[in-house]
Short mmCIF file of C-alpha atoms and ligand atoms in Angstrom, two decimals:
data_model
loop_
_atom_site.label_atom_id
_atom_site.label_comp_id
_atom_site.label_asym_id
_atom_site.label_seq_id
_atom_site.Cartn_x
_atom_site.Cartn_y
_atom_site.Cartn_z
CA MET A 1 -19.52 -12.79 5.73
CA ASN A 2 -21.46 -9.75 6.28
CA THR A 3 -21.05 -6.56 4.79
CA VAL A 4 -21.59 -3.67 7.47
CA LYS A 5 -21.88 -0.09 6.61
CA THR A 6 -21.40 2.19 9.86
CA VAL A 7 -19.21 2.46 12.19
CA ARG A 8 -21.89 1.44 15.07
CA GLU A 9 -22.50 -1.80 12.98
CA LEU A 10 -18.74 -2.52 13.10
CA ARG A 11 -18.24 -2.14 16.51
CA ALA A 12 -20.98 -4.53 17.43
CA VAL A 13 -19.94 -7.23 15.20
CA VAL A 14 -16.13 -6.87 16.94
CA ALA A 15 -17.13 -6.75 20.21
CA ARG A 16 -19.31 -9.84 20.05
CA ALA A 17 -15.53 -11.23 18.40
CA ARG A 18 -13.58 -9.65 21.40
CA SER A 19 -16.04 -11.46 23.86
CA GLU A 20 -15.71 -14.68 22.10
CA GLY A 21 -12.08 -14.45 22.88
CA LYS A 22 -10.81 -13.81 19.24
CA ARG A 23 -7.82 -12.49 17.69
CA ILE A 24 -8.59 -10.03 15.12
CA ALA A 25 -7.09 -9.23 11.93
CA LEU A 26 -7.99 -6.16 9.77
CA VAL A 27 -6.72 -5.83 5.81
CA PRO A 28 -7.45 -2.67 4.39
CA THR A 29 -7.95 -2.09 0.81
CA MET A 30 -9.58 0.08 -1.40
CA GLY A 31 -11.44 -2.36 -3.26
CA ASN A 32 -11.08 -3.62 -7.23
CA LEU A 33 -9.02 -6.91 -4.74
CA HIS A 34 -7.13 -8.67 -7.04
CA SER A 35 -4.61 -12.06 -5.97
CA GLY A 36 -2.56 -9.46 -4.18
CA HIS A 37 -5.11 -8.21 -2.03
CA ILE A 38 -6.62 -12.37 -1.66
CA ALA A 39 -2.84 -13.04 -0.27
CA LEU A 40 -3.26 -10.42 2.67
CA VAL A 41 -6.81 -12.12 3.28
CA THR A 42 -5.37 -15.31 3.64
CA LYS A 43 -2.58 -14.20 5.48
CA ALA A 44 -5.12 -12.76 8.09
CA VAL A 45 -6.79 -16.05 8.40
CA GLN A 46 -3.84 -18.03 8.91
CA ARG A 47 -2.94 -15.32 11.67
CA ALA A 48 -5.93 -14.32 13.17
CA ASP A 49 -9.97 -15.72 14.29
CA PHE A 50 -11.43 -13.19 12.57
CA VAL A 51 -10.68 -11.36 9.67
CA ILE A 52 -11.90 -7.81 8.73
CA ALA A 53 -11.69 -6.79 5.69
CA SER A 54 -12.16 -2.93 4.49
CA ILE A 55 -13.04 -1.26 1.22
CA PHE A 56 -12.80 2.15 1.23
CA VAL A 57 -11.64 4.62 -1.89
CA ASN A 58 -10.53 7.62 0.75
CA PRO A 59 -10.50 10.62 -1.39
CA LEU A 60 -8.13 12.40 1.10
CA GLN A 61 -5.39 10.73 0.13
CA PHE A 62 -5.89 11.32 -3.83
CA GLY A 63 -4.55 15.01 -5.06
CA PRO A 64 -6.69 17.16 -7.11
CA ASN A 65 -5.50 16.08 -10.67
CA GLU A 66 -5.95 12.07 -9.49
CA ASP A 67 -7.87 9.25 -10.33
CA LEU A 68 -10.18 9.54 -7.33
CA ALA A 69 -13.58 9.95 -9.55
CA SER A 70 -12.12 6.66 -12.05
CA TYR A 71 -10.91 4.62 -9.54
CA PRO A 72 -12.47 1.21 -9.91
CA ARG A 73 -15.06 0.29 -7.75
CA THR A 74 -16.31 -3.86 -7.93
CA LEU A 75 -18.07 -3.84 -4.88
CA ALA A 76 -20.13 -7.54 -5.86
CA ALA A 77 -16.54 -9.39 -7.79
CA ASP A 78 -15.16 -8.10 -3.98
CA GLN A 79 -17.61 -9.62 -1.52
CA GLU A 80 -17.42 -12.98 -3.56
CA GLN A 81 -13.30 -13.45 -3.61
CA LEU A 82 -13.21 -12.32 -0.02
CA LEU A 83 -15.98 -15.10 1.14
CA GLN A 84 -14.05 -17.54 -0.77
CA ALA A 85 -10.55 -16.04 1.05
CA GLY A 86 -12.28 -16.69 4.33
CA CYS A 87 -12.55 -13.23 5.22
CA HIS A 88 -15.42 -12.62 8.35
CA LEU A 89 -16.73 -8.99 8.03
CA LEU A 90 -16.55 -6.72 5.30
CA PHE A 91 -16.39 -2.91 6.25
CA THR A 92 -17.65 -0.59 3.31
CA PRO A 93 -18.16 3.02 4.49
CA THR A 94 -19.30 5.26 2.41
CA VAL A 95 -17.57 8.88 2.74
CA GLU A 96 -20.28 10.60 4.79
CA GLU A 97 -19.34 7.70 7.15
CA MET A 98 -15.75 8.14 7.32
CA TYR A 99 -15.62 11.65 7.53
CA PRO A 100 -18.99 12.96 9.01
CA HIS A 101 -17.84 16.35 10.22
CA GLY A 102 -16.84 16.96 6.10
CA MET A 103 -13.04 16.72 5.08
CA ALA A 104 -11.86 20.20 5.28
CA ASP A 105 -11.62 20.22 9.44
CA GLN A 106 -10.42 16.35 10.05
CA THR A 107 -7.61 16.15 12.24
CA ILE A 108 -5.04 15.08 10.39
CA VAL A 109 -2.42 12.48 11.59
CA ARG A 110 1.06 13.19 9.88
CA VAL A 111 4.09 10.68 9.89
CA PRO A 112 7.10 12.89 9.46
CA VAL A 113 10.35 11.87 7.85
CA VAL A 114 9.56 8.46 5.97
CA SER A 115 6.29 10.10 4.10
CA GLU A 116 8.62 12.45 2.68
CA GLY A 117 10.36 12.15 -0.47
CA LEU A 118 9.42 9.47 -3.05
CA CYS A 119 5.65 9.26 -3.62
CA GLY A 120 5.19 11.61 -0.82
CA GLY A 121 6.96 13.94 -2.98
CA SER A 122 5.12 13.36 -6.00
CA ARG A 123 2.03 13.00 -4.40
CA PRO A 124 1.85 16.14 -1.71
CA GLY A 125 -0.57 15.18 1.07
CA HIS A 126 -0.91 11.48 0.20
CA PHE A 127 0.37 9.75 2.98
CA ASP A 128 -1.59 12.37 5.44
CA GLY A 129 -4.60 10.85 4.00
CA VAL A 130 -3.64 7.15 4.09
CA SER A 131 -1.92 7.71 7.80
CA THR A 132 -5.63 9.68 8.99
CA VAL A 133 -7.60 6.98 7.22
CA ILE A 134 -5.86 3.81 8.76
CA SER A 135 -5.82 6.16 12.85
CA LYS A 136 -9.86 6.04 12.52
CA LEU A 137 -9.78 2.36 10.90
CA PHE A 138 -7.73 1.34 13.78
CA ASN A 139 -9.43 3.13 16.33
CA MET A 140 -12.98 1.78 14.97
CA VAL A 141 -11.50 -1.78 14.57
CA GLN A 142 -8.89 -2.03 17.37
CA PRO A 143 -7.42 -4.89 15.71
CA ASP A 144 -4.83 -7.06 16.90
CA ILE A 145 -2.86 -7.21 13.54
CA ALA A 146 -3.03 -5.59 10.69
CA ILE A 147 -1.66 -7.11 6.44
CA PHE A 148 -0.71 -4.44 4.29
CA GLY A 149 1.16 -5.31 0.89
CA GLN A 150 5.03 -4.96 0.59
CA LYS A 151 4.56 -3.05 -2.99
CA ASP A 152 3.16 0.01 -1.00
CA PHE A 153 6.87 -0.03 -0.01
CA GLN A 154 6.35 3.97 1.63
CA GLN A 155 2.91 3.24 2.52
CA LEU A 156 4.07 -0.04 5.03
CA ALA A 157 7.37 2.19 6.62
CA VAL A 158 4.45 5.00 7.10
CA VAL A 159 2.04 2.41 9.31
CA ASN A 160 5.20 1.01 11.22
CA ALA A 161 6.23 4.55 12.10
CA LEU A 162 1.95 5.35 12.74
CA VAL A 163 1.77 2.96 14.91
CA ARG A 164 5.14 2.98 16.91
CA ASP A 165 5.04 6.74 17.30
CA LEU A 166 1.30 6.67 18.72
CA ASN A 167 1.85 3.39 20.85
CA MET A 168 -1.06 1.45 19.04
CA PRO A 169 -1.37 -1.96 20.26
CA ILE A 170 -1.32 -3.50 17.14
CA GLN A 171 0.88 -5.79 14.89
CA ILE A 172 1.33 -4.56 11.55
CA ILE A 173 2.65 -7.22 8.71
CA GLY A 174 4.08 -6.85 5.05
CA GLU A 175 3.34 -9.24 2.32
CA PRO A 176 5.65 -9.95 -0.22
CA THR A 177 4.27 -8.34 -3.39
CA VAL A 178 2.20 -10.85 -5.69
CA ARG A 179 2.95 -10.87 -9.73
CA ALA A 180 1.85 -11.92 -13.02
CA ALA A 181 4.16 -14.17 -15.19
CA ASP A 182 6.00 -11.29 -16.85
CA GLY A 183 6.91 -9.85 -13.57
CA LEU A 184 4.45 -6.74 -13.25
CA ALA A 185 2.57 -6.08 -9.76
CA LEU A 186 -0.42 -7.07 -9.43
CA SER A 187 -2.24 -3.47 -9.33
CA SER A 188 -5.71 -2.03 -9.63
CA ARG A 189 -4.25 0.90 -11.51
CA ASN A 190 -2.93 -2.18 -14.33
CA GLY A 191 -6.54 -2.07 -15.79
CA TYR A 192 -6.03 1.60 -17.05
CA LEU A 193 -2.89 0.12 -19.33
CA THR A 194 -3.70 -0.49 -23.25
CA GLU A 195 -2.69 -3.56 -24.07
CA ASP A 196 0.78 -2.30 -25.29
CA GLN A 197 1.63 -0.10 -22.53
CA ARG A 198 0.32 -3.69 -20.45
CA THR A 199 3.29 -5.31 -22.65
CA ALA A 200 5.28 -2.75 -21.82
CA ALA A 201 4.62 -1.96 -18.59
CA PRO A 202 6.97 -5.15 -16.90
CA ALA A 203 10.18 -3.12 -17.91
CA LEU A 204 9.15 -0.85 -14.38
CA TYR A 205 10.43 -4.15 -12.19
CA ARG A 206 13.05 -5.17 -14.66
CA VAL A 207 14.89 -1.92 -14.66
CA ILE A 208 14.64 -2.22 -10.55
CA LYS A 209 15.89 -5.99 -10.37
CA GLN A 210 19.03 -4.83 -12.65
CA ILE A 211 19.70 -1.75 -9.95
CA GLY A 212 19.40 -4.59 -7.00
CA THR A 213 21.62 -6.94 -9.41
CA ALA A 214 24.06 -5.05 -9.53
CA LEU A 215 23.93 -3.73 -6.17
CA GLN A 216 24.77 -7.08 -4.69
CA ASN A 217 27.38 -7.45 -7.47
CA GLY A 218 29.34 -4.76 -5.19
CA GLU A 219 28.32 -1.70 -7.75
CA GLN A 220 28.84 1.33 -5.44
CA ASP A 221 28.20 4.66 -7.81
CA HIS A 222 24.21 4.99 -6.96
CA GLN A 223 23.63 8.50 -9.26
CA GLN A 224 25.29 6.20 -12.44
CA LEU A 225 22.74 2.98 -11.96
CA ILE A 226 19.77 5.28 -11.23
CA SER A 227 20.44 7.67 -14.50
CA ASP A 228 20.91 4.20 -16.49
CA GLY A 229 17.92 2.97 -14.96
CA VAL A 230 16.10 6.46 -15.53
CA LYS A 231 17.31 5.79 -20.09
CA ASP A 232 16.24 2.16 -19.43
CA LEU A 233 12.60 3.32 -18.39
CA GLU A 234 12.50 5.83 -20.88
CA ALA A 235 13.12 3.18 -23.72
CA ALA A 236 11.05 1.33 -22.81
CA GLY A 237 8.35 3.52 -22.96
CA PHE A 238 7.87 4.84 -19.40
CA ARG A 239 7.91 8.55 -18.36
CA PRO A 240 10.08 8.12 -15.44
CA ASP A 241 8.72 10.03 -11.71
CA TYR A 242 11.71 8.77 -9.51
CA LEU A 243 13.65 5.92 -8.89
CA GLU A 244 15.98 5.87 -5.84
CA ILE A 245 18.13 3.75 -3.62
CA ARG A 246 17.21 3.94 -0.42
CA HIS A 247 17.85 2.38 3.22
CA ALA A 248 15.14 0.22 3.80
CA VAL A 249 14.09 0.88 7.39
CA SER A 250 15.04 4.65 7.54
CA LEU A 251 14.12 5.67 3.91
CA ARG A 252 16.98 7.98 4.05
CA PRO A 253 19.00 7.95 0.44
CA ALA A 254 21.65 4.93 0.52
CA THR A 255 25.07 5.65 1.39
CA PRO A 256 27.47 2.70 -0.73
CA ASP A 257 28.39 1.62 2.80
CA ASP A 258 24.51 0.58 3.62
CA ARG A 259 23.49 -3.03 3.26
CA ASP A 260 19.81 -3.26 4.28
CA LEU A 261 18.61 -1.82 0.57
CA VAL A 262 15.38 -0.64 -0.85
CA VAL A 263 15.15 -0.03 -4.67
CA LEU A 264 11.98 1.94 -5.51
CA GLY A 265 10.24 3.14 -8.50
CA ALA A 266 7.37 5.24 -9.72
CA ALA A 267 6.69 5.87 -13.41
CA PHE A 268 4.03 6.99 -15.79
CA MET A 269 2.79 4.65 -18.54
CA GLY A 270 0.65 7.04 -20.42
CA LYS A 271 -1.39 8.47 -17.63
CA THR A 272 -1.22 5.65 -15.60
CA ARG A 273 1.30 5.56 -12.58
CA LEU A 274 2.73 2.35 -11.69
CA ILE A 275 4.95 2.06 -8.75
CA ASP A 276 7.51 -0.93 -7.54
CA ASN A 277 10.51 -1.91 -5.43
CA LEU A 278 12.98 -4.27 -4.57
CA HIS A 279 13.89 -5.08 -1.03
CA LEU A 280 17.84 -6.42 -0.95
CA VAL A 281 20.21 -7.11 1.92
CA LYS A 282 23.68 -6.82 0.21
CA GLU A 283 26.10 -9.46 1.02
O1 PAF B 301 -3.28 0.76 -0.29
C1 PAF B 301 -4.18 0.80 0.03
O2 PAF B 301 -4.85 0.14 -0.55
C2 PAF B 301 -4.73 2.21 0.64
O3 PAF B 301 -3.79 3.11 0.57
C3 PAF B 301 -4.95 1.86 2.24
C4 PAF B 301 -3.89 1.18 3.01
C5 PAF B 301 -6.05 1.24 2.12
C6 PAF B 301 -5.43 3.20 3.06
O4 PAF B 301 -6.53 4.00 1.95
#
């Protein structure tokens, strides 16, 4: 597996793979890879002939008080895992390579509606940063398919809307969340948790699942489910950011008549903000 840092090198390798008739997959990441990321690469290896992963901690999607500086950077370990997973090329651009004219005057790609509220409400500008960097990566690689984790449910909705609205001929594949044995969704940010916080953290998914079960059992009072869930999160030591029931495709607030639902939550454990979700279709 080669690692390239420049768009010029990336394009040269992609052009060669294309001229050999290869189907190309892209797995965009911010590095500090765990089994969740590797599951995306494994899926890419199954679905394409040439797999490219990118590692770029994108400053444009971090707010001023967020963890851009401390975000874990573990390139050597990431390279080893990608190699083992069968990745063919790793793209690790610098900030200057991605934003050669600076970020202040960078063209911004904004996906409306699905980017609003939830993480978009708590992290203003976050999804503009995501859709901009993903647009750039898609234009640099022009992959046939791109693979994202369902843990970032809203991000996946944003990327789906982006390729639909801008007619990008790229198939987006969402892969199920990979979890630890106690249910905690794998995330690079889990590494920030103390031992006690790590023990308490699975409560986020437990509460989300509790709401999912109640919905499946016919409970229609969404407000009550959410206020009970918020209390349960607080009792487990979380400071809830949001807990919501939304329509799984449009991401608008769900009504009792909706059947295709997603329960989404974000909550702080100490200073660490964790997110999770559960997609369910009511029977
Ligand atoms: O999910 C992530 O790791 C990032 O948001 C992504 C998709 C790589 C864009 O920077």
